[in-house]
């Protein structure tokens, strides 16, 4: 295994259900992502993109195959160990933002820091909000922010732990064109700072943000196209 | 996640659903308050029964007519008129009853007393000079009934302090009972009781007068009170009295006795058993309401877990472990019950303060039931909080995130 590979999927299969209802969402799926890369994963609805994101994000474990993340085999870790990996090494950006509506922007950004021992959470949260250009909105609640601003708060939350990998599942799926541009610009900038970024999308307009694009169909990798 | 933050998050969620949290808390509050108040009332009634019985002195033995159980049929103490003044005479024989120091026959009934200024209904006992010793009472003014009064069927009466006050009568005054004039010859010293069954509300007349003039000339004696020479001779006094009565009643087989002798200790333990059973019964009903309150907590926590499924998923994605989430929900449940428990203690203490003043019911609150009630409330919260918390901890992050 090469040392600068952040991610290495080896023949991953993910099967949902049993018997007649059995669905293989990923089949014999292998993929390598180098540290600092930016990757777009494209494919039609139901092709297995979200399943891939869940496995990459350590939110779910594969039925078979191995997943090496930063040199560690994470495919057989238990729930608590996976929680630690997610907390320390991965930042998530979801299509529905997933902000807690009762908390202010900075309190939302602070959330991942509550599950590890760091002091100075407020300063780190404000720094992350500054990076996404929302220093003037720290006390706003999600309901008082536009969709694009909400997604930028979510990106700040993904950044605040300084993770090696940022995973974005359809980050612009709920945004208008202008907001999408803002959000994609932030993601590109993060990649330029050296962070590994994987964007999952079915939108051909989004893919060019990444330097590499892979296509998924029926749970399998179709081809690899260098941008 | 630090405990402080867990509590803060819990508070925010509880305050986010204020009405719901208040209603759930009320369930625990009433449960705890009910336990404290009912145990307090039970304790107080037990205390007062004990105090009243022990104030009669532990040397007291009571003989009642009729055996409690006659050939398997419950006769009921005092249902047969088998005691007489002859028995009293027999028991007063120092030769055969060296351990009995005083004997007092009693025939009593509720009668109306009429003084110059008012009238008052009370319990009038016919007895002898032994009454004072056997009841451990003293005279405040005047004299008590003596042997001569009994022999001459004197129309004299001794009043309890409450009765004397209510009649406005004192020593030397005349009180009418059944249109017969009785001269007040003494007033008893107050024994400090109050309310129903007040030991200071009574009248005592010579037993002979009572039998002939007040209770229809039957010559019967309802009870005979005996005082043993000391608490340690109660056993031998009991045997002596039993022997004398078997003889005077010509009974060979002691199991066929037509009288019953009870010691004060027996009366006390029976009364305590009764009040204790009553207290336990009341407290159980209260405890059930606490349990119902606990089920309310569980219900609300389950609703909360369901409502917050996607929040749970998000927190898991951000690095919360199953233990973090378990703790979060258990602490929320415990906060609901702890607040309910503390307010319940406040309410229970308030009830303990108000009830004795508003109604004539004594309440004795001791620390133990208070601590137990709060402990049980928190335990209820933890127990009923565990299942919802486990549900939260076990939610798969992807399923939880998908829930919208
Ligand atoms: N939890 C699940 N249970 C059963 N089937 C699932 C589950 N999640 C996804 N699938 C199935 O797996 C396939 C891939 O789904 P998904 O990864 O969500 O695709 P995409 O994100 O590309 O639309 C679909 O056929 C979907 O129905
Ligand atoms: Mg999807």
XYZ file of C-alpha atoms and ligand atoms in Angstrom:
659
model
C 0.000 0.000 0.000
C 1.375 3.358 -1.013
C 1.846 5.734 1.860
C 0.186 8.755 0.230
C -3.044 6.843 -0.466
C -5.669 8.223 1.884
C -8.362 5.831 0.744
C -8.128 2.364 -0.674
C -11.266 0.288 -1.287
C -10.525 -3.351 -2.128
C -13.385 -5.355 -3.736
C -16.071 -3.779 -1.582
C -19.507 -5.376 -1.759
C -22.501 -3.998 0.113
C -25.658 -6.052 0.254
C -28.937 -4.767 1.703
C -31.774 -7.074 2.756
C -32.041 -10.831 2.543
C -33.683 -13.402 0.252
C -35.869 -11.961 -2.509
C -35.410 -8.430 -1.189
C -31.625 -8.692 -1.436
C -29.994 -5.749 -3.217
C -26.287 -5.485 -3.955
C -25.789 -1.706 -3.744
C -22.041 -2.037 -4.401
C -20.389 -4.965 -6.172
C -16.702 -5.755 -6.159
C -15.921 -2.068 -5.928
C -12.298 -0.955 -5.800
C -11.056 2.628 -5.668
C -7.959 4.470 -4.542
C -7.862 8.153 -3.588
C -4.584 9.872 -2.893
C -4.130 12.363 -0.117
C -4.940 15.886 -1.297
C -6.943 14.704 -4.290
C -10.354 16.013 -5.316
C -12.732 13.455 -6.686
C -16.257 13.625 -8.076
C -18.395 10.474 -7.971
C -21.153 10.570 -10.567
C -23.953 8.228 -11.443
C -27.703 8.002 -11.908
C -30.106 7.702 -9.006
C -29.973 4.272 -7.357
C -26.524 3.491 -8.707
C -24.984 3.185 -5.239
C -23.433 6.622 -4.718
C -24.855 7.184 -1.258
C -23.916 3.658 -0.241
C -20.369 4.450 -1.342
C -20.386 7.694 0.607
C -21.635 5.895 3.741
C -18.844 3.379 3.539
C -16.191 5.988 2.721
C -17.483 8.076 5.637
C -17.371 5.133 8.072
C -21.102 5.513 8.622
C -21.630 1.928 7.501
C -19.462 -1.155 7.051
C -19.111 -3.216 3.851
C -20.561 -6.731 3.578
C -17.235 -7.915 2.201
C -13.937 -6.466 1.003
C -11.540 -4.199 2.795
C -11.406 -0.482 3.356
C -8.045 1.053 4.202
C -8.345 4.583 5.512
C -5.142 6.474 6.286
C -3.292 3.190 6.587
C -5.859 1.590 8.918
C -8.265 -1.234 8.041
C -11.567 0.336 9.076
C -13.855 -2.258 7.481
C -14.084 -4.348 10.652
C -14.190 -1.640 13.317
C -17.053 -1.521 15.824
C -19.471 1.385 16.164
C -17.510 3.229 18.821
C -14.229 2.944 16.923
C -15.941 4.136 13.745
C -17.358 7.097 15.677
C -13.823 8.084 16.684
C -12.583 7.835 13.076
C -15.495 10.005 11.864
C -14.929 12.533 14.608
C -11.195 12.941 14.072
C -10.651 12.389 10.361
C -13.791 13.026 8.327
C -15.959 16.065 7.690
C -19.435 15.581 6.213
C -21.491 17.881 4.019
C -25.032 16.643 3.391
C -27.595 17.544 0.758
C -30.103 18.606 3.480
C -27.442 20.580 5.413
C -28.421 18.705 8.625
C -28.080 21.707 10.895
C -29.801 21.703 14.291
C -32.456 24.387 13.939
C -32.424 25.413 17.615
C -28.719 26.167 17.699
C -26.972 29.279 16.396
C -24.486 28.981 13.519
C -21.431 28.812 15.757
C -23.099 26.325 18.128
C -23.774 24.105 15.107
C -20.168 24.392 13.982
C -19.014 23.563 17.504
C -20.910 20.234 17.606
C -18.138 17.831 16.450
C -15.760 19.388 18.995
C -18.105 18.356 21.832
C -17.296 14.725 21.123
C -13.569 15.108 21.676
C -11.646 16.901 24.355
C -10.701 20.336 23.064
C -10.828 23.603 24.866
C -11.410 26.833 23.021
C -14.263 25.454 20.957
C -15.722 28.875 20.295
C -12.499 30.214 18.796
C -12.155 27.189 16.504
C -15.809 27.484 15.441
C -15.421 31.187 14.641
C -12.272 30.464 12.652
C -14.106 27.859 10.570
C -17.010 30.250 9.979
C -14.526 32.911 8.850
C -13.079 30.456 6.320
C -16.500 30.060 4.699
C -17.117 33.815 4.831
C -19.799 33.857 7.527
C -18.085 35.816 10.304
C -21.049 38.189 10.378
C -23.620 35.430 10.892
C -22.246 33.521 13.877
C -25.305 34.036 16.088
C -27.917 33.437 13.409
C -30.027 30.346 13.578
C -30.328 28.154 10.469
C -33.869 29.457 9.880
C -32.473 32.982 9.575
C -29.954 32.000 6.881
C -30.337 31.352 3.143
C -29.805 27.840 1.757
C -26.335 28.708 0.512
C -25.377 30.219 3.874
C -26.717 27.167 5.683
C -24.615 24.886 3.507
C -21.577 27.041 4.209
C -22.259 26.684 7.962
C -22.357 22.929 7.347
C -19.008 23.140 5.549
C -17.571 25.114 8.471
C -18.790 22.315 10.759
C -17.018 19.781 8.500
C -13.831 21.861 8.673
C -13.701 22.666 12.341
C -12.002 19.408 13.356
C -9.362 19.900 10.642
C -10.124 16.511 9.034
C -8.063 14.842 6.316
C -11.153 14.063 4.244
C -14.234 16.071 3.395
C -17.158 14.074 2.025
C -19.959 15.958 0.322
C -23.111 14.090 -0.772
C -25.014 16.192 -3.338
C -23.866 19.417 -1.598
C -25.650 21.608 -4.142
C -28.720 19.416 -4.552
C -30.923 21.829 -2.626
C -29.365 25.086 -3.799
C -29.980 27.600 -6.578
C -27.248 28.284 -9.141
C -25.702 31.283 -7.390
C -25.543 29.571 -4.017
C -24.177 26.434 -5.672
C -21.342 28.459 -7.132
C -20.477 29.883 -3.684
C -20.476 26.480 -2.064
C -18.420 24.870 -4.832
C -15.930 27.735 -4.653
C -15.483 27.095 -0.938
C -14.962 23.381 -1.568
C -12.429 24.030 -4.309
C -10.537 26.432 -2.063
C -10.397 23.805 0.694
C -8.927 21.342 -1.769
C -6.368 23.897 -2.828
C -5.353 24.177 0.827
C -4.460 20.485 0.640
C -7.562 18.737 1.908
C -8.861 15.587 0.220
C -12.357 16.177 -1.085
C -14.893 13.708 -2.447
C -18.048 15.145 -3.955
C -20.929 12.855 -4.793
C -23.283 14.261 -7.404
C -25.486 13.466 -10.345
C -25.098 17.035 -11.636
C -22.640 17.331 -14.568
C -22.141 21.025 -13.682
C -20.695 20.117 -10.301
C -18.217 17.449 -11.370
C -15.662 19.836 -12.965
C -14.883 21.265 -9.504
C -12.966 18.039 -8.904
C -9.782 17.139 -10.679
C -10.890 13.544 -11.180
C -14.332 12.071 -11.853
C -15.448 8.446 -11.542
C -18.768 7.047 -12.749
C -20.814 4.496 -10.880
C -23.523 2.344 -12.443
C -25.367 -0.546 -10.801
C -22.946 -0.553 -7.913
C -19.867 -0.807 -10.082
C -17.199 1.570 -11.269
C -17.710 2.294 -14.981
C -14.554 4.117 -15.962
C -12.138 6.645 -14.639
C -11.883 9.925 -16.483
C -9.111 12.324 -15.664
C -10.326 15.931 -15.741
C -18.931 14.558 25.604
C -18.500 16.175 28.998
C -21.181 15.764 31.644
C -21.683 19.507 31.787
C -22.386 19.630 28.080
C -24.630 16.607 28.247
C -26.679 18.357 30.922
C -26.717 21.595 28.947
C -27.892 19.790 25.802
C -30.511 17.973 27.865
C -31.758 21.204 29.417
C -32.028 22.834 26.013
C -34.068 19.953 24.688
C -36.341 19.876 27.752
C -36.860 23.644 27.640
C -37.559 23.340 23.935
C -40.688 21.393 24.871
C -41.683 23.283 27.962
C -45.305 22.181 28.339
C -44.438 18.567 27.737
C -41.596 18.638 30.251
C -43.785 20.352 32.855
C -46.591 17.803 32.452
C -44.184 14.895 32.696
C -42.579 16.447 35.758
C -46.024 16.874 37.343
C -46.586 13.126 37.170
C -43.471 12.540 39.267
C -44.206 15.530 41.494
C -47.630 14.210 42.519
C -46.283 10.707 43.007
C -43.531 11.845 45.345
C -45.778 14.315 47.194
C -48.420 11.613 47.649
C -45.897 9.170 49.076
C -44.536 11.756 51.527
C -47.976 12.989 52.611
C -49.568 9.565 53.059
C -46.608 8.134 54.935
C -46.597 11.309 57.066
C -50.295 10.945 57.906
C -49.878 7.243 58.621
C -46.867 7.930 60.830
C -48.734 10.600 62.761
C -51.777 8.426 63.381
C -49.551 5.567 64.464
C -47.709 7.920 66.838
C -50.913 9.235 68.372
C -52.409 5.765 68.839
C -49.171 4.633 70.473
C -49.040 7.706 72.691
C -52.648 7.276 73.775
C -52.209 3.625 74.609
C -48.909 4.040 76.445
C -50.364 6.973 78.406
C -52.673 4.412 80.025
C -49.608 2.803 81.497
C -47.946 -0.410 80.525
C -49.066 -2.099 83.765
C -52.674 -2.159 82.636
C -54.632 -5.354 81.995
C -58.171 -5.285 80.682
C -60.701 -8.056 81.267
C -63.632 -8.081 78.865
C -66.713 -10.240 78.917
C -66.950 -13.041 76.386
C -64.126 -14.999 74.841
C -62.764 -13.785 71.543
C -63.270 -17.191 69.967
C -65.892 -19.591 71.353
C -65.873 -23.022 69.699
C -64.634 -21.532 66.467
C -67.342 -18.851 66.429
C -66.220 -15.275 66.877
C -68.208 -14.019 69.837
C -66.851 -10.506 70.041
C -65.307 -9.174 73.218
C -67.880 -7.767 75.586
C -70.829 -9.322 73.818
C -71.880 -11.374 76.871
C -72.528 -9.895 80.295
C -70.447 -12.336 82.259
C -68.539 -9.903 84.446
C -69.943 -8.794 87.770
C -69.059 -6.995 90.980
C -68.389 -10.435 92.475
C -65.468 -10.802 90.067
C -64.217 -7.412 91.160
C -64.352 -8.483 94.793
C -62.467 -11.681 93.972
C -59.728 -9.771 92.142
C -59.329 -7.372 95.059
C -58.293 -10.245 97.321
C -54.627 -9.514 98.007
C -54.094 -13.082 99.160
C -54.828 -14.760 95.857
C -53.763 -11.791 93.699
C -50.570 -10.378 95.246
C -49.404 -8.838 91.962
C -52.565 -6.805 91.332
C -52.406 -3.364 92.880
C -55.684 -1.823 91.712
C -58.985 -3.025 90.264
C -61.634 -0.921 88.550
C -64.866 -2.179 87.030
C -66.192 -0.068 84.152
C -69.667 0.332 82.696
C -69.945 3.162 80.268
C -72.248 4.813 77.807
C -72.697 8.091 75.960
C -74.960 10.424 77.846
C -76.015 14.023 77.811
C -74.890 16.202 80.742
C -76.807 19.378 81.520
C -75.324 22.129 83.644
C -76.811 25.441 84.652
C -75.338 27.110 81.602
C -75.101 24.473 78.861
C -75.351 20.858 77.887
C -72.739 18.494 76.516
C -72.732 14.911 75.349
C -69.915 12.713 76.578
C -68.836 9.251 77.702
C -69.891 8.560 81.296
C -68.188 5.676 83.063
C -69.406 3.989 86.164
C -66.391 2.845 88.182
C -64.708 2.722 91.562
C -61.781 4.454 93.249
C -59.463 2.061 91.359
C -60.227 3.929 88.121
C -57.758 6.695 88.864
C -54.799 4.329 89.357
C -55.616 1.963 86.516
C -55.993 4.878 84.084
C -52.877 6.619 85.468
C -54.812 9.835 85.986
C -54.717 12.478 88.697
C -57.234 14.867 90.189
C -56.794 18.576 89.581
C -59.387 19.874 92.013
C -61.769 18.291 94.498
C -61.699 14.559 95.189
C -62.272 11.335 93.288
C -65.011 8.781 93.953
C -64.294 6.739 97.099
C -65.495 3.412 98.475
C -68.187 5.151 100.481
C -69.639 6.796 97.354
C -69.840 3.364 95.726
C -71.416 1.780 98.777
C -74.032 4.532 99.188
C -74.788 4.918 95.464
C -73.870 8.592 95.832
C -75.062 10.900 93.059
C -71.624 12.402 92.471
C -69.580 12.861 89.311
C -65.953 13.578 88.446
C -65.408 15.426 85.148
C -62.594 15.517 82.616
C -61.063 18.967 82.139
C -62.573 19.464 78.654
C -66.004 18.364 79.848
C -65.876 20.665 82.866
C -64.857 23.568 80.660
C -67.616 22.870 78.125
C -70.261 22.600 80.788
C -68.948 25.608 82.642
C -69.160 23.498 85.786
C -66.718 23.155 88.673
C -66.485 21.387 92.008
C -69.710 21.785 94.005
C -71.906 22.485 90.960
C -74.829 20.288 89.993
C -74.975 18.522 86.641
C -78.127 16.770 85.434
C -77.751 13.312 83.868
C -80.976 11.642 82.747
C -82.816 14.225 84.861
C -80.974 13.069 87.943
C -78.868 15.658 89.761
C -75.195 14.769 90.227
C -72.856 16.856 92.293
C -69.467 17.550 90.757
C -66.907 16.446 93.367
C -63.758 16.627 91.309
C -62.154 17.628 88.024
C -59.349 15.527 86.492
C -56.005 16.952 85.513
C -55.708 17.399 81.744
C -53.829 14.636 79.963
C -53.198 16.740 76.885
C -55.196 14.872 74.253
C -57.406 16.481 71.648
C -59.834 15.723 68.844
C -61.837 12.543 68.490
C -61.603 10.239 71.523
C -60.281 13.037 73.690
C -59.210 11.476 77.034
C -60.109 14.734 78.796
C -63.729 14.574 77.682
C -65.488 12.213 80.093
C -67.394 11.834 83.341
C -66.940 9.215 86.065
C -69.667 8.229 88.554
C -69.809 5.449 91.176
C -70.446 2.151 89.394
C -73.378 1.316 91.649
C -75.080 4.601 90.808
C -74.401 4.045 87.121
C -75.845 0.554 87.155
C -78.984 1.534 89.034
C -79.740 5.012 87.736
C -78.097 5.396 84.362
C -77.732 2.079 82.569
C -81.030 0.348 83.394
C -80.193 -1.467 86.621
C -78.683 -4.517 84.940
C -75.848 -4.806 87.459
C -73.475 -5.693 84.657
C -69.826 -4.751 84.347
C -68.492 -4.257 80.819
C -64.829 -4.341 81.619
C -62.536 -4.695 84.557
C -59.276 -2.767 84.547
C -56.360 -4.112 86.550
C -53.013 -2.577 87.429
C -50.121 -4.913 88.005
C -47.669 -3.915 90.721
C -45.060 -3.207 88.040
C -44.377 -3.802 84.361
C -42.392 -6.937 85.241
C -45.273 -8.564 87.164
C -47.818 -8.275 84.327
C -47.318 -11.952 83.522
C -48.045 -13.166 87.047
C -50.904 -10.656 87.444
C -52.381 -12.099 84.268
C -52.182 -15.675 85.621
C -53.654 -14.684 88.981
C -56.594 -12.858 87.402
C -57.220 -15.760 85.057
C -57.183 -18.252 87.921
C -59.574 -16.185 90.067
C -62.089 -15.663 87.271
C -62.043 -19.329 86.213
C -62.845 -20.180 89.837
C -65.583 -17.600 90.385
C -67.140 -18.543 87.018
C -66.876 -22.281 87.856
C -65.024 -23.107 84.647
C -62.824 -26.216 84.627
C -61.460 -26.022 81.090
C -59.457 -22.784 80.558
C -60.180 -22.953 76.829
C -63.882 -22.488 77.629
C -63.262 -19.202 79.464
C -66.103 -16.683 79.037
C -63.799 -13.693 79.465
C -60.722 -12.300 77.779
C -57.716 -10.663 79.417
C -55.617 -8.334 77.308
C -52.414 -6.622 78.316
C -51.505 -3.130 77.159
C -48.611 -4.541 75.140
C -51.036 -6.697 73.162
C -53.329 -3.747 72.561
C -50.358 -1.649 71.527
C -48.947 -4.189 69.103
C -52.384 -4.806 67.572
C -52.982 -1.095 67.148
C -49.519 -0.589 65.696
C -50.019 -3.468 63.300
C -53.290 -1.931 62.154
C -51.892 1.556 61.609
C -48.817 0.118 59.936
C -50.925 -1.902 57.531
C -52.959 1.197 56.811
C -49.820 3.258 56.193
C -48.413 0.625 53.862
C -51.697 0.461 51.991
C -51.844 4.232 51.540
C -48.172 4.440 50.591
C -48.637 1.659 48.028
C -51.398 3.589 46.318
C -49.129 6.630 46.302
C -46.228 4.523 45.011
C -48.397 3.339 42.141
C -48.984 6.938 41.137
C -45.214 7.409 41.207
C -44.880 4.389 38.930
C -47.468 5.853 36.569
C -45.416 9.055 36.581
C -42.372 6.976 35.637
C -44.225 5.430 32.731
C -45.071 8.973 31.651
C -41.352 9.776 31.634
C -40.614 6.713 29.524
C -43.371 7.641 27.106
C -42.064 11.176 26.669
C -38.504 9.937 26.234
C -39.613 7.513 23.533
C -41.398 10.356 21.750
C -38.275 12.459 22.108
C -36.032 9.740 20.625
C -38.408 9.333 17.685
C -38.629 13.072 17.078
C -34.907 13.495 17.273
C -33.960 10.530 15.120
C -32.252 12.677 12.509
C -30.485 14.725 15.190
C -29.230 11.458 16.693
C -28.000 10.396 13.235
C -26.238 13.706 12.737
C -24.573 13.572 16.139
C -23.422 10.043 15.363
C -22.014 11.125 12.005
C -20.145 13.918 13.788
C -18.555 11.439 16.192
C -20.984 10.766 19.044
C -20.542 7.202 20.300
C -23.431 4.959 21.410
C -22.358 5.647 25.004
C -22.595 9.411 24.416
C -26.177 9.105 23.185
C -27.179 6.653 25.893
C -25.923 9.068 28.505
C -27.667 11.973 26.838
C -31.107 10.423 27.032
C -30.715 8.821 30.446
C -29.634 12.170 31.863
C -32.613 13.911 30.281
C -34.959 11.394 31.888
C -33.154 11.716 35.211
C -33.416 15.503 35.058
C -37.176 15.304 34.527
C -37.617 12.994 37.505
C -35.103 14.769 39.731
C -36.883 18.096 39.234
C -40.245 16.369 39.719
C -38.884 14.636 42.798
C -37.561 17.818 44.401
C -40.746 19.763 43.685
C -42.649 16.732 44.985
C -40.724 16.938 48.260
C -41.609 20.642 48.460
C -45.268 19.868 47.803
C -45.230 16.981 50.278
C -43.717 19.201 52.980
C -46.245 21.930 52.165
C -49.062 19.400 52.557
C -47.502 18.337 55.858
C -47.590 21.974 56.967
C -51.043 22.940 55.686
C -53.143 19.848 56.433
C -52.717 19.835 60.257
C -53.699 23.515 60.276
C -56.606 23.280 57.853
C -58.051 19.952 59.000
C -57.724 18.122 62.287
C -55.277 15.583 60.817
C -51.788 15.269 62.191
C -48.881 14.749 59.768
C -45.469 13.610 60.941
C -42.765 13.907 58.304
C -39.545 12.037 58.947
C -36.453 12.227 56.697
C -36.518 8.570 55.652
C -39.687 8.556 53.514
C -38.589 11.844 51.927
C -35.209 10.418 50.954
C -36.783 7.174 49.784
C -39.345 9.026 47.654
C -36.677 11.150 45.953
C -34.419 8.132 45.507
C -37.278 6.169 44.003
C -38.172 9.073 41.701
C -34.643 9.311 40.335
C -34.405 5.520 40.083
C -37.707 5.538 38.193
C -36.254 8.101 35.797
C -33.123 6.043 35.250
C -35.001 2.764 34.834
C -37.647 4.182 32.533
C -35.057 6.291 30.764
C -32.834 3.313 29.953
C -35.011 1.753 27.285
C -35.500 4.957 25.248
C -31.801 5.757 25.692
C -30.828 2.309 24.413
C -33.050 2.889 21.405
C -31.192 6.127 20.721
C -27.779 4.530 21.241
C -28.569 1.652 18.880
C -29.935 3.708 16.000
C -27.814 3.106 12.917
C -26.375 6.459 11.803
C -27.396 6.047 8.163
C -30.982 5.101 9.032
C -31.163 7.983 11.488
C -29.753 10.485 8.974
C -32.255 9.376 6.355
C -35.186 10.181 8.703
C -36.440 13.667 8.010
N -30.941 0.735 3.635
C -31.207 0.141 2.455
N -31.965 -0.981 2.421
C -32.243 -1.595 1.272
N -31.839 -1.154 0.092
C -31.088 -0.025 0.036
C -30.741 0.681 1.233
N -30.000 1.755 0.878
C -29.883 1.722 -0.467
N -30.527 0.657 -0.965
C -30.579 0.272 -2.370
O -29.265 0.233 -2.846
C -29.213 0.808 -4.124
C -28.237 1.979 -4.148
O -28.778 3.030 -3.379
P -28.044 4.418 -3.099
O -26.666 4.098 -2.634
O -28.881 5.238 -2.225
O -27.986 5.054 -4.563
P -27.835 6.563 -4.995
O -27.355 7.358 -3.867
O -26.838 6.491 -6.104
O -29.141 7.020 -5.486
C -30.639 1.208 -4.480
O -31.179 0.139 -5.270
C -31.301 1.313 -3.190
O -32.679 0.992 -3.307
Mg -28.182 9.153 -2.931
